Structures are given as structure tokens and as C-alpha cells.
CSV table of C-alpha atoms in Angstrom, one decimal:
chain,number,residue,atom,x,y,z
A,176,MET,CA,-36.9,5.1,-26.0
A,177,TYR,CA,-34.3,5.6,-23.2
A,178,PRO,CA,-31.3,7.9,-22.9
A,179,LEU,CA,-27.8,6.5,-23.6
A,180,SER,CA,-25.5,5.8,-20.8
A,181,SER,CA,-22.0,7.2,-20.9
A,182,ARG,CA,-20.7,3.7,-21.8
A,183,GLN,CA,-22.7,3.8,-25.1
A,184,ARG,CA,-21.7,7.3,-26.2
A,185,ASP,CA,-19.2,6.8,-29.0
A,186,PRO,CA,-18.0,10.0,-30.8
A,187,MET,CA,-15.1,8.1,-32.5
A,188,GLY,CA,-17.3,5.3,-33.8
A,189,LEU,CA,-15.0,2.7,-32.3
A,190,GLN,CA,-17.7,0.9,-30.2
A,191,ARG,CA,-20.0,0.7,-33.2
A,192,SER,CA,-17.5,-1.3,-35.3
A,193,PRO,CA,-18.8,-4.6,-36.5
A,194,LYS,CA,-15.6,-6.1,-35.1
A,195,HIS,CA,-16.4,-4.9,-31.6
A,196,VAL,CA,-17.9,-8.3,-30.5
A,197,CYS,CA,-18.0,-10.7,-27.7
A,198,ALA,CA,-17.3,-14.3,-28.7
A,199,HIS,CA,-17.9,-17.3,-26.4
A,200,VAL,CA,-17.7,-21.0,-27.2
A,201,LEU,CA,-18.9,-23.9,-25.1
A,202,ARG,CA,-18.0,-27.6,-25.4
A,203,ILE,CA,-21.2,-29.6,-24.5
A,204,LYS,CA,-21.0,-33.3,-23.7
A,205,GLY,CA,-24.0,-35.4,-22.9
A,206,GLU,CA,-27.5,-35.7,-24.3
A,207,LEU,CA,-28.8,-32.3,-25.5
A,208,ASP,CA,-32.4,-31.3,-26.0
A,209,LEU,CA,-32.3,-29.0,-29.0
A,210,ASP,CA,-35.7,-27.6,-28.4
A,211,ALA,CA,-34.9,-26.8,-24.8
A,212,LEU,CA,-31.7,-25.1,-25.8
A,213,LYS,CA,-33.5,-23.0,-28.4
A,214,GLY,CA,-36.1,-22.1,-25.8
A,215,ALA,CA,-33.5,-21.3,-23.2
A,216,LEU,CA,-31.8,-18.8,-25.6
A,217,ASP,CA,-35.2,-17.2,-26.3
A,218,ASP,CA,-35.8,-17.0,-22.5
A,219,VAL,CA,-32.5,-15.2,-21.9
A,220,VAL,CA,-33.3,-12.6,-24.5
A,221,ALA,CA,-36.7,-12.1,-23.0
A,222,ARG,CA,-35.1,-11.5,-19.6
A,223,GLN,CA,-32.2,-9.3,-20.7
A,224,ASP,CA,-33.3,-6.2,-22.5
A,225,ALA,CA,-29.8,-5.3,-23.7
A,226,LEU,CA,-29.9,-8.3,-26.1
A,227,ARG,CA,-33.0,-6.9,-27.8
A,228,SER,CA,-32.0,-3.2,-27.9
A,229,ARG,CA,-30.7,-0.9,-30.6
A,230,VAL,CA,-28.7,2.3,-30.1
A,231,HIS,CA,-29.6,5.3,-32.3
A,232,TYR,CA,-27.0,8.0,-32.4
A,233,ASP,CA,-27.1,11.6,-33.5
A,234,GLU,CA,-24.3,13.0,-35.7
A,235,SER,CA,-22.1,13.8,-32.7
A,236,GLY,CA,-22.2,10.2,-31.4
A,237,MET,CA,-22.6,11.7,-27.9
A,238,ALA,CA,-26.4,11.8,-27.8
A,239,GLY,CA,-29.2,9.6,-29.0
A,240,SER,CA,-31.5,7.0,-27.6
A,241,LEU,CA,-31.8,3.3,-26.7
A,242,GLU,CA,-34.7,1.5,-28.2
A,243,VAL,CA,-35.8,-1.7,-26.4
A,244,LEU,CA,-37.7,-4.1,-28.6
A,245,PRO,CA,-40.2,-6.9,-27.5
A,246,PRO,CA,-38.9,-10.4,-26.9
A,247,MET,CA,-37.8,-12.2,-30.0
A,248,PRO,CA,-36.4,-15.6,-31.0
A,249,VAL,CA,-32.7,-16.1,-31.2
A,250,PRO,CA,-31.3,-17.4,-34.6
A,251,LEU,CA,-29.8,-20.9,-33.8
A,252,THR,CA,-28.3,-22.8,-36.7
A,253,VAL,CA,-27.3,-26.5,-36.4
A,254,HIS,CA,-24.4,-28.1,-38.2
A,255,ASP,CA,-23.2,-31.7,-38.2
A,256,ILE,CA,-19.4,-31.9,-38.1
A,257,PRO,CA,-18.0,-34.8,-40.2
A,258,GLU,CA,-15.1,-36.8,-38.8
A,259,THR,CA,-11.9,-35.5,-40.2
A,260,PRO,CA,-8.8,-37.7,-40.1
A,261,GLY,CA,-5.8,-36.0,-38.5
A,262,ARG,CA,-7.8,-33.5,-36.5
A,263,SER,CA,-9.0,-34.0,-33.0
A,264,ARG,CA,-12.4,-32.8,-31.7
A,265,ASP,CA,-10.5,-30.4,-29.4
A,266,GLU,CA,-8.7,-28.9,-32.3
A,267,ILE,CA,-11.9,-28.5,-34.3
A,268,ALA,CA,-13.6,-26.8,-31.3
A,269,ALA,CA,-10.6,-24.3,-31.0
A,270,GLU,CA,-10.9,-23.7,-34.8
A,271,LEU,CA,-14.6,-22.8,-34.3
A,272,LEU,CA,-13.6,-20.2,-31.6
A,273,HIS,CA,-10.9,-18.8,-33.9
A,274,ALA,CA,-13.5,-18.4,-36.7
A,275,LEU,CA,-16.0,-16.8,-34.3
A,276,ASN,CA,-13.4,-14.2,-33.3
A,277,GLU,CA,-13.1,-13.3,-37.0
A,278,GLU,CA,-16.9,-12.7,-37.4
A,279,SER,CA,-18.6,-9.3,-37.5
A,280,MET,CA,-22.0,-8.2,-36.2
A,281,ASP,CA,-23.8,-4.9,-36.9
A,282,PHE,CA,-24.6,-3.0,-33.7
A,283,LEU,CA,-28.2,-2.6,-35.1
A,284,ASP,CA,-28.8,-6.3,-35.4
A,285,THR,CA,-31.4,-7.7,-33.1
A,286,PRO,CA,-31.4,-9.8,-31.1
A,287,SER,CA,-27.7,-9.1,-30.2
A,288,LEU,CA,-27.2,-12.8,-29.7
A,289,ARG,CA,-26.2,-15.2,-32.5
A,290,ALA,CA,-25.9,-18.9,-31.7
A,291,ALA,CA,-24.8,-22.0,-33.6
A,292,LEU,CA,-24.6,-25.6,-32.5
A,293,HIS,CA,-21.9,-27.8,-34.1
A,294,ARG,CA,-22.5,-31.5,-33.4
A,295,PHE,CA,-19.8,-34.2,-33.5
A,296,ASP,CA,-22.5,-36.7,-32.5
A,297,ALA,CA,-25.5,-37.0,-30.2
A,298,GLN,CA,-23.3,-36.7,-27.1
A,299,ASP,CA,-20.7,-34.1,-28.1
A,300,ALA,CA,-21.2,-30.6,-29.5
A,301,VAL,CA,-19.9,-27.1,-29.6
A,302,LEU,CA,-22.1,-24.1,-29.0
A,303,THR,CA,-20.9,-20.8,-30.3
A,304,LEU,CA,-22.3,-17.5,-29.0
A,305,LEU,CA,-21.7,-14.1,-30.5
A,306,SER,CA,-23.0,-10.7,-29.3
A,307,HIS,CA,-22.1,-7.1,-30.1
A,308,HIS,CA,-19.9,-5.5,-27.4
A,309,LEU,CA,-22.1,-2.5,-27.3
A,310,TYR,CA,-24.7,-4.6,-25.5
A,311,SER,CA,-22.4,-7.0,-23.6
A,312,ASP,CA,-19.0,-7.3,-21.8
A,313,GLY,CA,-16.8,-9.8,-20.1
A,314,TRP,CA,-19.0,-9.9,-17.0
A,315,SER,CA,-22.0,-10.5,-19.2
A,316,VAL,CA,-20.5,-13.7,-20.5
A,317,GLY,CA,-20.8,-15.3,-17.1
A,318,VAL,CA,-24.4,-14.1,-16.7
A,319,LEU,CA,-25.3,-15.4,-20.1
A,320,ARG,CA,-23.9,-18.9,-19.3
A,321,SER,CA,-25.7,-19.1,-16.0
A,322,GLU,CA,-29.0,-18.0,-17.5
A,323,ILE,CA,-28.8,-20.4,-20.4
A,324,ALA,CA,-28.1,-23.2,-18.0
A,325,ALA,CA,-30.9,-22.3,-15.6
A,326,CYS,CA,-33.5,-21.8,-18.3
A,327,TYR,CA,-32.5,-25.0,-20.1
A,328,ARG,CA,-32.8,-27.0,-16.9
A,329,ALA,CA,-36.2,-25.4,-16.2
A,330,ARG,CA,-37.5,-26.4,-19.7
A,331,VAL,CA,-36.2,-30.0,-19.4
A,332,THR,CA,-37.4,-30.7,-15.9
A,333,GLY,CA,-40.5,-28.5,-15.8
A,334,VAL,CA,-39.4,-27.0,-12.6
A,335,PRO,CA,-39.2,-23.2,-12.7
A,336,HIS,CA,-35.8,-21.7,-12.3
A,337,THR,CA,-34.9,-19.4,-9.4
A,338,LEU,CA,-32.9,-16.8,-11.3
A,339,PRO,CA,-33.3,-13.3,-9.8
A,340,THR,CA,-35.1,-10.8,-12.0
A,341,PRO,CA,-32.4,-8.6,-13.6
A,342,VAL,CA,-32.6,-4.9,-13.4
A,343,PRO,CA,-33.1,-3.8,-17.0
A,344,PHE,CA,-30.0,-2.4,-18.7
A,345,SER,CA,-32.1,0.4,-20.0
A,346,GLU,CA,-32.4,1.8,-16.5
A,347,PHE,CA,-28.6,2.2,-16.1
A,348,ALA,CA,-28.5,5.7,-17.7
A,349,ALA,CA,-31.0,6.9,-15.1
A,350,TRP,CA,-29.0,5.3,-12.3
A,351,GLU,CA,-25.8,6.9,-13.7
A,352,HIS,CA,-27.4,10.3,-14.0
A,353,GLU,CA,-28.5,10.1,-10.3
A,354,PHE,CA,-25.1,8.9,-9.2
A,355,LEU,CA,-23.4,11.9,-11.0
A,356,GLN,CA,-25.4,14.3,-8.8
A,357,SER,CA,-24.3,12.6,-5.6
A,358,GLU,CA,-21.7,13.6,-3.0
A,359,LYS,CA,-19.8,10.4,-3.8
A,360,ALA,CA,-19.4,11.5,-7.4
A,361,GLU,CA,-18.3,14.9,-6.3
A,362,GLU,CA,-15.8,13.3,-4.0
A,363,SER,CA,-14.5,11.3,-7.0
A,364,ARG,CA,-14.2,14.4,-9.1
A,365,ARG,CA,-12.1,16.1,-6.4
A,366,TYR,CA,-9.9,13.0,-6.2
A,367,TRP,CA,-9.2,12.9,-10.0
A,368,HIS,CA,-8.8,16.7,-10.1
A,369,ASP,CA,-5.8,16.3,-7.8
A,370,LYS,CA,-4.6,12.8,-9.0
A,371,LEU,CA,-4.4,13.5,-12.7
A,372,ALA,CA,-2.8,17.0,-12.5
A,373,GLY,CA,0.2,16.8,-14.8
A,374,ALA,CA,-0.5,13.2,-15.8
A,375,ALA,CA,0.3,11.8,-19.2
A,376,MET,CA,-0.7,8.4,-20.5
A,377,SER,CA,2.0,5.7,-20.2
A,378,THR,CA,3.8,4.9,-23.4
A,379,MET,CA,6.3,2.2,-24.4
A,380,PRO,CA,9.2,2.7,-26.8
A,381,ALA,CA,8.9,1.5,-30.4
A,382,ASP,CA,11.7,0.1,-32.6
A,383,ARG,CA,10.5,2.2,-35.6
A,384,PRO,CA,8.3,5.2,-36.0
A,385,TYR,CA,4.6,4.5,-35.9
A,386,ASP,CA,2.8,5.6,-39.1
A,387,PRO,CA,-1.0,6.0,-38.4
A,388,GLU,CA,-1.6,6.0,-42.2
A,389,ASP,CA,-0.1,2.6,-42.6
A,390,GLN,CA,-2.9,0.1,-42.0
A,391,ALA,CA,-1.2,-2.8,-43.8
A,392,ALA,CA,0.0,-4.9,-40.9
A,393,ARG,CA,-2.5,-6.1,-38.4
A,394,SER,CA,-1.8,-6.1,-34.7
A,395,ALA,CA,0.4,-8.9,-33.6
A,396,VAL,CA,0.2,-10.9,-30.3
A,397,ARG,CA,2.8,-12.6,-28.1
A,398,ASN,CA,1.7,-14.9,-25.3
A,399,PHE,CA,3.6,-15.6,-22.0
A,400,VAL,CA,2.3,-18.4,-19.9
A,401,ILE,CA,2.6,-19.2,-16.2
A,402,ASP,CA,1.7,-22.7,-15.2
A,403,PRO,CA,-0.8,-23.3,-12.3
A,404,ASP,CA,1.8,-24.3,-9.7
A,405,THR,CA,3.9,-21.2,-10.4
A,406,LEU,CA,0.7,-19.0,-10.4
A,407,ALA,CA,-0.2,-20.5,-7.0
A,408,GLU,CA,3.2,-19.5,-5.6
A,409,ILE,CA,2.9,-15.9,-7.0
A,410,THR,CA,-0.7,-15.6,-5.7
A,411,GLU,CA,0.4,-16.8,-2.2
A,412,GLY,CA,3.3,-14.4,-2.2
A,413,ALA,CA,1.0,-11.6,-3.2
A,414,ALA,CA,-1.5,-12.5,-0.5
A,415,ARG,CA,1.3,-12.3,2.1
A,416,ASN,CA,1.7,-8.7,1.2
A,417,ARG,CA,-2.0,-8.1,1.1
A,418,CYS,CA,-2.0,-7.8,-2.7
A,419,SER,CA,-3.9,-9.6,-5.5
A,420,ILE,CA,-2.3,-10.9,-8.7
A,421,TRP,CA,-3.6,-7.8,-10.4
A,422,HIS,CA,-1.6,-5.6,-8.0
A,423,VAL,CA,1.5,-7.7,-8.7
A,424,CYS,CA,1.0,-7.2,-12.5
A,425,LEU,CA,0.8,-3.4,-12.0
A,426,ALA,CA,4.0,-3.5,-9.8
A,427,ALA,CA,5.9,-5.6,-12.3
A,428,TYR,CA,5.0,-3.2,-15.1
A,429,MET,CA,6.2,-0.3,-12.9
A,430,VAL,CA,9.6,-1.9,-12.4
A,431,LEU,CA,9.9,-2.9,-16.1
A,432,MET,CA,9.0,0.6,-17.3
A,433,GLU,CA,11.5,2.2,-14.9
A,434,LYS,CA,14.2,-0.1,-16.4
A,435,LEU,CA,13.2,0.6,-20.0
A,436,THR,CA,12.7,4.4,-19.7
A,437,GLY,CA,13.6,5.6,-16.2
A,438,GLN,CA,10.0,6.7,-15.6
A,439,THR,CA,8.7,6.5,-12.1
A,440,ASP,CA,5.4,8.4,-12.7
A,441,LEU,CA,3.1,6.3,-14.9
A,442,THR,CA,-0.6,6.7,-15.8
A,443,LEU,CA,-2.2,3.5,-17.1
A,444,MET,CA,-5.6,3.3,-18.6
A,445,THR,CA,-7.2,0.1,-17.3
A,446,VAL,CA,-10.5,-1.6,-18.0
A,447,ASN,CA,-13.0,-2.3,-15.3
A,448,SER,CA,-15.6,-4.8,-16.6
A,449,GLY,CA,-17.5,-5.2,-13.4
A,450,ARG,CA,-20.7,-3.4,-12.3
A,451,PRO,CA,-20.9,0.0,-10.5
A,452,ALA,CA,-23.7,-1.1,-8.3
A,453,LYS,CA,-24.9,-4.5,-7.0
A,454,GLU,CA,-28.4,-4.1,-8.5
A,455,PHE,CA,-26.8,-4.6,-11.9
A,456,PHE,CA,-24.8,-7.8,-11.0
A,457,ASP,CA,-27.3,-10.0,-12.8
A,458,THR,CA,-27.8,-7.7,-15.8
A,459,ILE,CA,-26.3,-8.3,-19.3
A,460,GLY,CA,-25.0,-5.1,-20.9
A,461,PHE,CA,-22.0,-3.0,-21.6
A,462,PHE,CA,-20.8,-1.7,-18.3
A,463,ALA,CA,-17.1,-1.8,-18.9
A,464,ASN,CA,-15.4,1.4,-18.0
A,465,LEU,CA,-11.9,2.9,-18.5
A,466,VAL,CA,-10.2,3.6,-15.2
A,467,PRO,CA,-6.9,5.5,-15.1
A,468,VAL,CA,-4.4,4.4,-12.5
A,469,ARG,CA,-1.6,6.8,-11.6
A,470,LEU,CA,1.5,5.1,-10.3
A,471,GLU,CA,4.1,7.4,-8.6
A,472,PHE,CA,6.9,5.4,-7.0
A,473,ASP,CA,10.2,7.3,-7.1
A,474,ASP,CA,10.4,7.1,-3.3
A,475,CYS,CA,9.9,3.3,-3.2
A,476,GLU,CA,13.0,1.3,-2.0
A,477,THR,CA,12.0,-2.4,-2.0
A,478,PHE,CA,9.7,-4.6,-4.1
A,479,ARG,CA,7.3,-4.6,-1.2
A,480,ASP,CA,7.1,-0.8,-1.4
A,481,VAL,CA,6.3,-1.0,-5.1
A,482,LEU,CA,3.7,-3.7,-4.5
A,483,LEU,CA,1.9,-1.7,-1.8
A,484,ARG,CA,2.1,1.5,-3.9
A,485,ALA,CA,0.4,-0.4,-6.8
A,486,ARG,CA,-2.3,-1.8,-4.5
A,487,ARG,CA,-3.1,1.6,-3.1
A,488,ALA,CA,-3.2,3.3,-6.5
A,489,SER,CA,-5.5,0.6,-7.9
A,490,VAL,CA,-7.8,0.5,-4.9
A,491,GLU,CA,-8.2,4.3,-4.9
A,492,ALA,CA,-8.9,4.4,-8.6
A,493,GLN,CA,-11.6,1.7,-8.3
A,494,GLN,CA,-13.2,3.5,-5.4
A,495,HIS,CA,-13.4,6.7,-7.3
A,496,GLN,CA,-14.6,5.5,-10.7
A,497,LEU,CA,-16.3,8.1,-12.9
A,498,PRO,CA,-17.5,7.7,-16.5
A,499,THR,CA,-14.6,8.2,-18.9
A,500,GLU,CA,-16.3,11.2,-20.5
A,501,GLN,CA,-16.3,12.9,-17.1
A,502,LEU,CA,-12.6,12.4,-16.7
A,503,LEU,CA,-11.9,13.6,-20.2
A,504,GLY,CA,-14.0,16.7,-19.5
A,505,MET,CA,-11.7,17.5,-16.7
A,506,TYR,CA,-8.5,16.6,-18.6
A,507,PRO,CA,-9.4,16.6,-22.3
A,508,THR,CA,-5.8,15.9,-23.4
A,509,LEU,CA,-5.3,12.8,-21.2
A,510,MET,CA,-5.8,10.3,-24.0
A,511,ASN,CA,-4.3,12.4,-26.8
A,512,PRO,CA,-1.8,10.7,-29.1
A,513,PRO,CA,1.7,11.1,-27.6
A,514,GLY,CA,3.0,13.2,-30.5
A,515,ASP,CA,6.2,11.1,-30.7
A,516,PRO,CA,6.1,8.4,-33.4
A,517,MET,CA,8.7,6.4,-31.4
A,518,VAL,CA,6.4,5.7,-28.5
A,519,LEU,CA,3.0,4.0,-28.3
A,520,PRO,CA,0.3,4.4,-25.7
A,521,THR,CA,-0.2,1.4,-23.3
A,522,GLY,CA,-3.4,-0.1,-21.9
A,523,PHE,CA,-3.9,-2.7,-19.2
A,524,ASN,CA,-6.7,-5.2,-18.9
A,525,TYR,CA,-7.3,-8.1,-16.4
A,526,VAL,CA,-10.0,-10.6,-17.5
A,527,SER,CA,-11.6,-12.5,-14.6
A,528,ALA,CA,-11.6,-16.2,-14.5
A,529,PRO,CA,-14.6,-18.0,-16.0
A,530,ALA,CA,-17.6,-18.6,-13.7
A,531,ASP,CA,-17.7,-21.7,-11.6
A,532,ASN,CA,-19.3,-24.6,-13.6
A,533,GLN,CA,-21.6,-25.6,-10.7
A,534,ASP,CA,-24.0,-22.9,-11.9
A,535,THR,CA,-23.5,-23.3,-15.7
A,536,ASP,CA,-23.7,-27.0,-16.4
A,537,PHE,CA,-26.9,-28.1,-18.1
A,538,THR,CA,-25.8,-31.5,-19.5
A,539,THR,CA,-23.1,-33.9,-18.4
A,540,SER,CA,-20.4,-31.3,-19.0
A,541,VAL,CA,-20.3,-27.8,-20.3
A,542,GLU,CA,-16.8,-26.2,-20.6
A,543,PRO,CA,-15.6,-23.0,-22.2
A,544,VAL,CA,-13.3,-23.5,-25.1
A,545,SER,CA,-10.0,-21.7,-25.2
A,546,LEU,CA,-7.3,-21.3,-27.8
A,547,PRO,CA,-3.8,-22.6,-27.4
A,548,GLU,CA,-2.7,-18.9,-27.6
A,549,GLU,CA,-4.8,-15.7,-27.3
A,550,GLU,CA,-5.4,-13.8,-30.6
A,551,ALA,CA,-5.6,-10.2,-31.4
A,552,ALA,CA,-8.6,-8.7,-29.7
A,553,SER,CA,-8.2,-4.9,-30.1
A,554,PHE,CA,-9.2,-3.3,-33.4
A,555,ARG,CA,-7.8,0.1,-32.4
A,556,ARG,CA,-4.4,0.7,-33.9
A,557,GLY,CA,-1.4,2.4,-32.5
A,558,VAL,CA,-1.6,1.0,-29.0
A,559,ILE,CA,0.1,-1.7,-27.0
A,560,ILE,CA,-2.4,-3.7,-24.9
A,561,TRP,CA,-1.4,-5.9,-22.0
A,562,THR,CA,-4.1,-8.4,-21.0
A,563,PHE,CA,-4.0,-10.9,-18.2
A,564,LEU,CA,-6.3,-13.9,-17.8
A,565,VAL,CA,-6.6,-17.3,-16.3
A,566,VAL,CA,-7.7,-19.9,-18.9
A,567,PRO,CA,-9.4,-23.3,-18.4
A,568,GLY,CA,-6.8,-25.6,-17.0
A,569,GLY,CA,-5.4,-22.9,-14.6
A,570,ASP,CA,-2.7,-21.4,-16.8
A,571,PHE,CA,-2.1,-17.6,-16.3
A,572,ARG,CA,-1.5,-15.8,-19.6
A,573,CYS,CA,0.1,-12.5,-20.1
A,574,VAL,CA,-0.8,-11.3,-23.6
A,575,ILE,CA,0.9,-8.4,-25.3
A,576,GLU,CA,-0.8,-7.0,-28.4
A,577,TYR,CA,1.4,-4.6,-30.4
A,578,GLU,CA,2.0,-3.0,-33.8
A,579,PRO,CA,4.4,-5.2,-35.8
A,580,GLY,CA,5.2,-2.4,-38.1
A,581,SER,CA,6.7,-0.4,-35.2
A,582,VAL,CA,7.8,-3.0,-32.7
A,583,ASP,CA,9.8,-6.2,-33.3
A,584,ALA,CA,8.6,-9.5,-31.9
A,585,GLU,CA,12.0,-9.9,-30.3
A,586,THR,CA,11.5,-6.7,-28.4
A,587,VAL,CA,8.1,-7.9,-27.1
A,588,ASP,CA,9.6,-11.2,-26.1
A,589,GLY,CA,12.1,-9.4,-24.0
A,590,TRP,CA,9.3,-7.4,-22.3
A,591,GLY,CA,7.3,-10.5,-21.6
A,592,SER,CA,10.1,-12.7,-20.3
A,593,ASP,CA,11.3,-9.9,-18.0
A,594,PHE,CA,7.8,-9.2,-16.8
A,595,VAL,CA,7.1,-12.8,-15.9
A,596,ALA,CA,10.4,-13.0,-14.1
A,597,LEU,CA,9.5,-9.9,-12.1
A,598,LEU,CA,6.2,-11.4,-11.0
A,599,ARG,CA,8.1,-14.3,-9.4
A,600,GLU,CA,10.9,-12.2,-8.0
A,601,MET,CA,8.7,-9.5,-6.5
A,602,THR,CA,6.5,-11.9,-4.6
A,603,GLY,CA,9.3,-14.3,-3.7
A,604,ARG,CA,11.6,-11.7,-2.4
A,605,PRO,CA,9.5,-8.7,-1.5
A,606,ALA,CA,12.1,-7.2,0.9
A,607,GLN,CA,14.7,-7.0,-1.8
A,608,LYS,CA,15.7,-3.5,-2.9
A,609,TRP,CA,15.0,-3.0,-6.6
A,610,ASP,CA,17.8,-1.9,-8.8
A,611,ARG,CA,17.1,1.3,-10.5
A,612,GLY,CA,17.4,1.4,-14.3
A,613,PRO,CA,19.1,4.2,-16.2
A,614,SER,CA,17.6,7.7,-16.1
A,615,ALA,CA,15.1,8.4,-18.8
A,616,PRO,CA,17.5,10.4,-21.0
A,617,ALA,CA,20.2,7.7,-20.6
A,618,ALA,CA,17.7,5.0,-21.4
A,619,LEU,CA,16.5,6.7,-24.6
A,620,ALA,CA,20.0,7.5,-25.6
A,621,ALA,CA,21.0,3.8,-25.2
A,622,ARG,CA,18.0,2.8,-27.3
A,623,ALA,CA,19.0,5.2,-30.0
A,624,LYS,CA,22.5,3.6,-30.3
A,625,GLN,CA,21.0,0.1,-30.7
């Protein structure tokens, strides 16, 4: 038994939900050795202890232990897909991803990897992979693909793979405990003590009061797409100002929120799905961490000022990461509900592009399947989640997940179209002075009259 890391402590039970899963679907073209695929999946579980672990909680959800089980086989089911008139194979593959997103998995199931191969014919198939989010995250998906490919090639060719031996996920809690005793952690605590003083989580205005007791309407989603050529222009414009596309997204949100509410002091809860130390780069596990970013920009005059302020705030926040429970221990009210049913808390999430296929092909072609539009991903109600990602093909998606009982689709469409326009405007004309919106009281009064 091993102690739990801060990422696995879950007093609200949200992370333990059977809907808290990672779904990944691959389109595989070329001759496929089924025995080698089955063996490769088993090899990955043998290498990655998170996929054969179970978390045991006490009543508080803040203590317990991680049990690591011996290597075990991965359930792999095989299905033949009949030809269906009027439906292309690409459409069927997308439908399989949609269905996988709807599946559930108990966090006590082992191994925490479920696989199914759906075959169109001997040269074309779809592999679906599902794991519980408590033992996996966005970064883990790339590691999983690379390991399946390397282990498959090793079994087919008889040549051993050269994958580095991953540091066991079960050792992360000990690493984290040691880190929290370090001077770097103490420096981070001092930073957040100053940075979060007087902070409140960013909220967006609702069209109707939010009723937490009303669970009838599921979260809704609106997608806003930027084509590859336009994305290249925005990225180049950002780079000229020493910013990334993520910094531009933060800056555009800052300007949008100032126009909507008059606020120039925002605290966003963002998600970091990377690894806190290089030794865990090849480890599958749940390392995702909530990182607040406080954006104070009342003194900014031009778009470039706002961009650079967003970059500085983001870089500083990443450099001073602490486990979420540490931050909430310092500021226990930081993530409290806003208390006003006419506003909803906002979260920001950037999903990195899929791994380069040069390390993940194991037949003629292996490509991740994507949906025409992103679907609802959050199972936590009463929040507005902004997610940004690059999908296969190069399109950049801005995805806004919201409460349809409280916010109209037309309102979200306005946010999204304004946001996308700001991305282009801020990087195309960074020296332009940004026009201030109404003051917060005036903005709210204007909304009340609508």
C-alpha cells in the first residue's frame, strides 16, 4: 500500500465518479496482428502501475491508500462492423468515439484500461481505449499511444523496444511530500499568499438564475473553430510578442470580460495536465493540477500590454505550482460558489495537440479519431468551462460548455464569436489601444434591462 497523492484526494467524490473517464479512439489501417496487439496492451499495464492500481479512501476522502496489483491481462473485445449503406467508415468511427464518451467505469475496476477493436475488414479497424481519470490524464494518452506502438512493434519484429523504464506512479506521493518540504515550495507559498489576497474566482453572467437543485438539463456545448491558416496567423502574431496561443486566449478572455462586466481583476482556475518533474514524463497517471491565474490589467493601454500581462501571470502561476489542497488551505473560500445565482464560475483548459505520429504508428497508419464537434466533457454542474484544443487536421477549437437552464445558446454564441474575433485582432494589431467597456455597475444595469 502507498499513500495517496494530493491529486487523488477527493473529499467531494467528484474524481471517483464513473463518468470521470479518459476516452481515446484510434483508426488503424493496415494489417494488424491481433495477438501482438493484445500482448502490447498487457505489456503497457505491466509497465505502468497506475493502470493496475486501486485507491481506497477513508470516510473523509482526504486519506487512504493506493494499492498496486500485479500485472494482469487487459480485456480486449473484438467486433466486426457490417457495411451500412448511407454511413461512411469515418462516420462510424466518430460514432464509436461518441459512444465511448458516454461509457462509465468504476474507479475500483482493474486494470484501468478497457479496449475494444472494431473491424471494418482485415485492413481497416477502430481501437477504442477507456481508462478512469483517477489513474490517467491528457498527457497519459500520448504515453499510452507511444507504449502500445513500441510494445506492438517489439512483439511483431522480435526486436526489444527501447522505451525508458517509467518511474512508478505510486512513487509520486513520496516525491510530492519531499517537494512540499523544499524551499521552492515555500517560495511558492509566499507567492500565492500575496497573489491571491483579495481574489475571487472569475464568473460570467447568466441569463436566468442558476438553480443547483435542477438537474434536468445536461450541460450544453458550443464550438467555435479557427481554420489552420488563420491559426497560423494568430500563432505567428503571438510569437512576435513573445506569447503562445494560450497567452492569447487568456488575453482575449480578459478583454471580453472587461467588456461584459467591467472587471479588470480576474482569477481563473486553469488545468495543468503536464508533469511536475521530468522523471514522471514517461509515467501514466493522474497528475493534472488546478492552477489559479490572477489577471490584473486595469493599467494596460494596448492589446500588447494585455498580452504581456497574460503571459507574465500565466508563466508565474506555472512556476509556482502547488497542490490545489495547499492553496485552498491558505484561501479556503477561493472556490466557494459565488452566492449570486445570476453568475456562474468559469474554468479554462488548454488541451495539447496529439503526439507526433512518428512514435505512435504500429501499422500502415494509426490516427486519432475526432468528432465533428466537441461534446460535453465536464460532469460538474453550475460552471462554464472554456476548453481550447487543436484537432487532427489542424483546426483550433474554442469549446464553451455551459448550463442551458441558465444561459441561452445565443448568449454563448456572442461570447464565442467575440472571443475568436479578439484572437485575430489582438495578434494582428497589438499596438492598438483597447476600448474599455462600461463599468461593472453600468454593465450589470444594462444586462438587467435586456
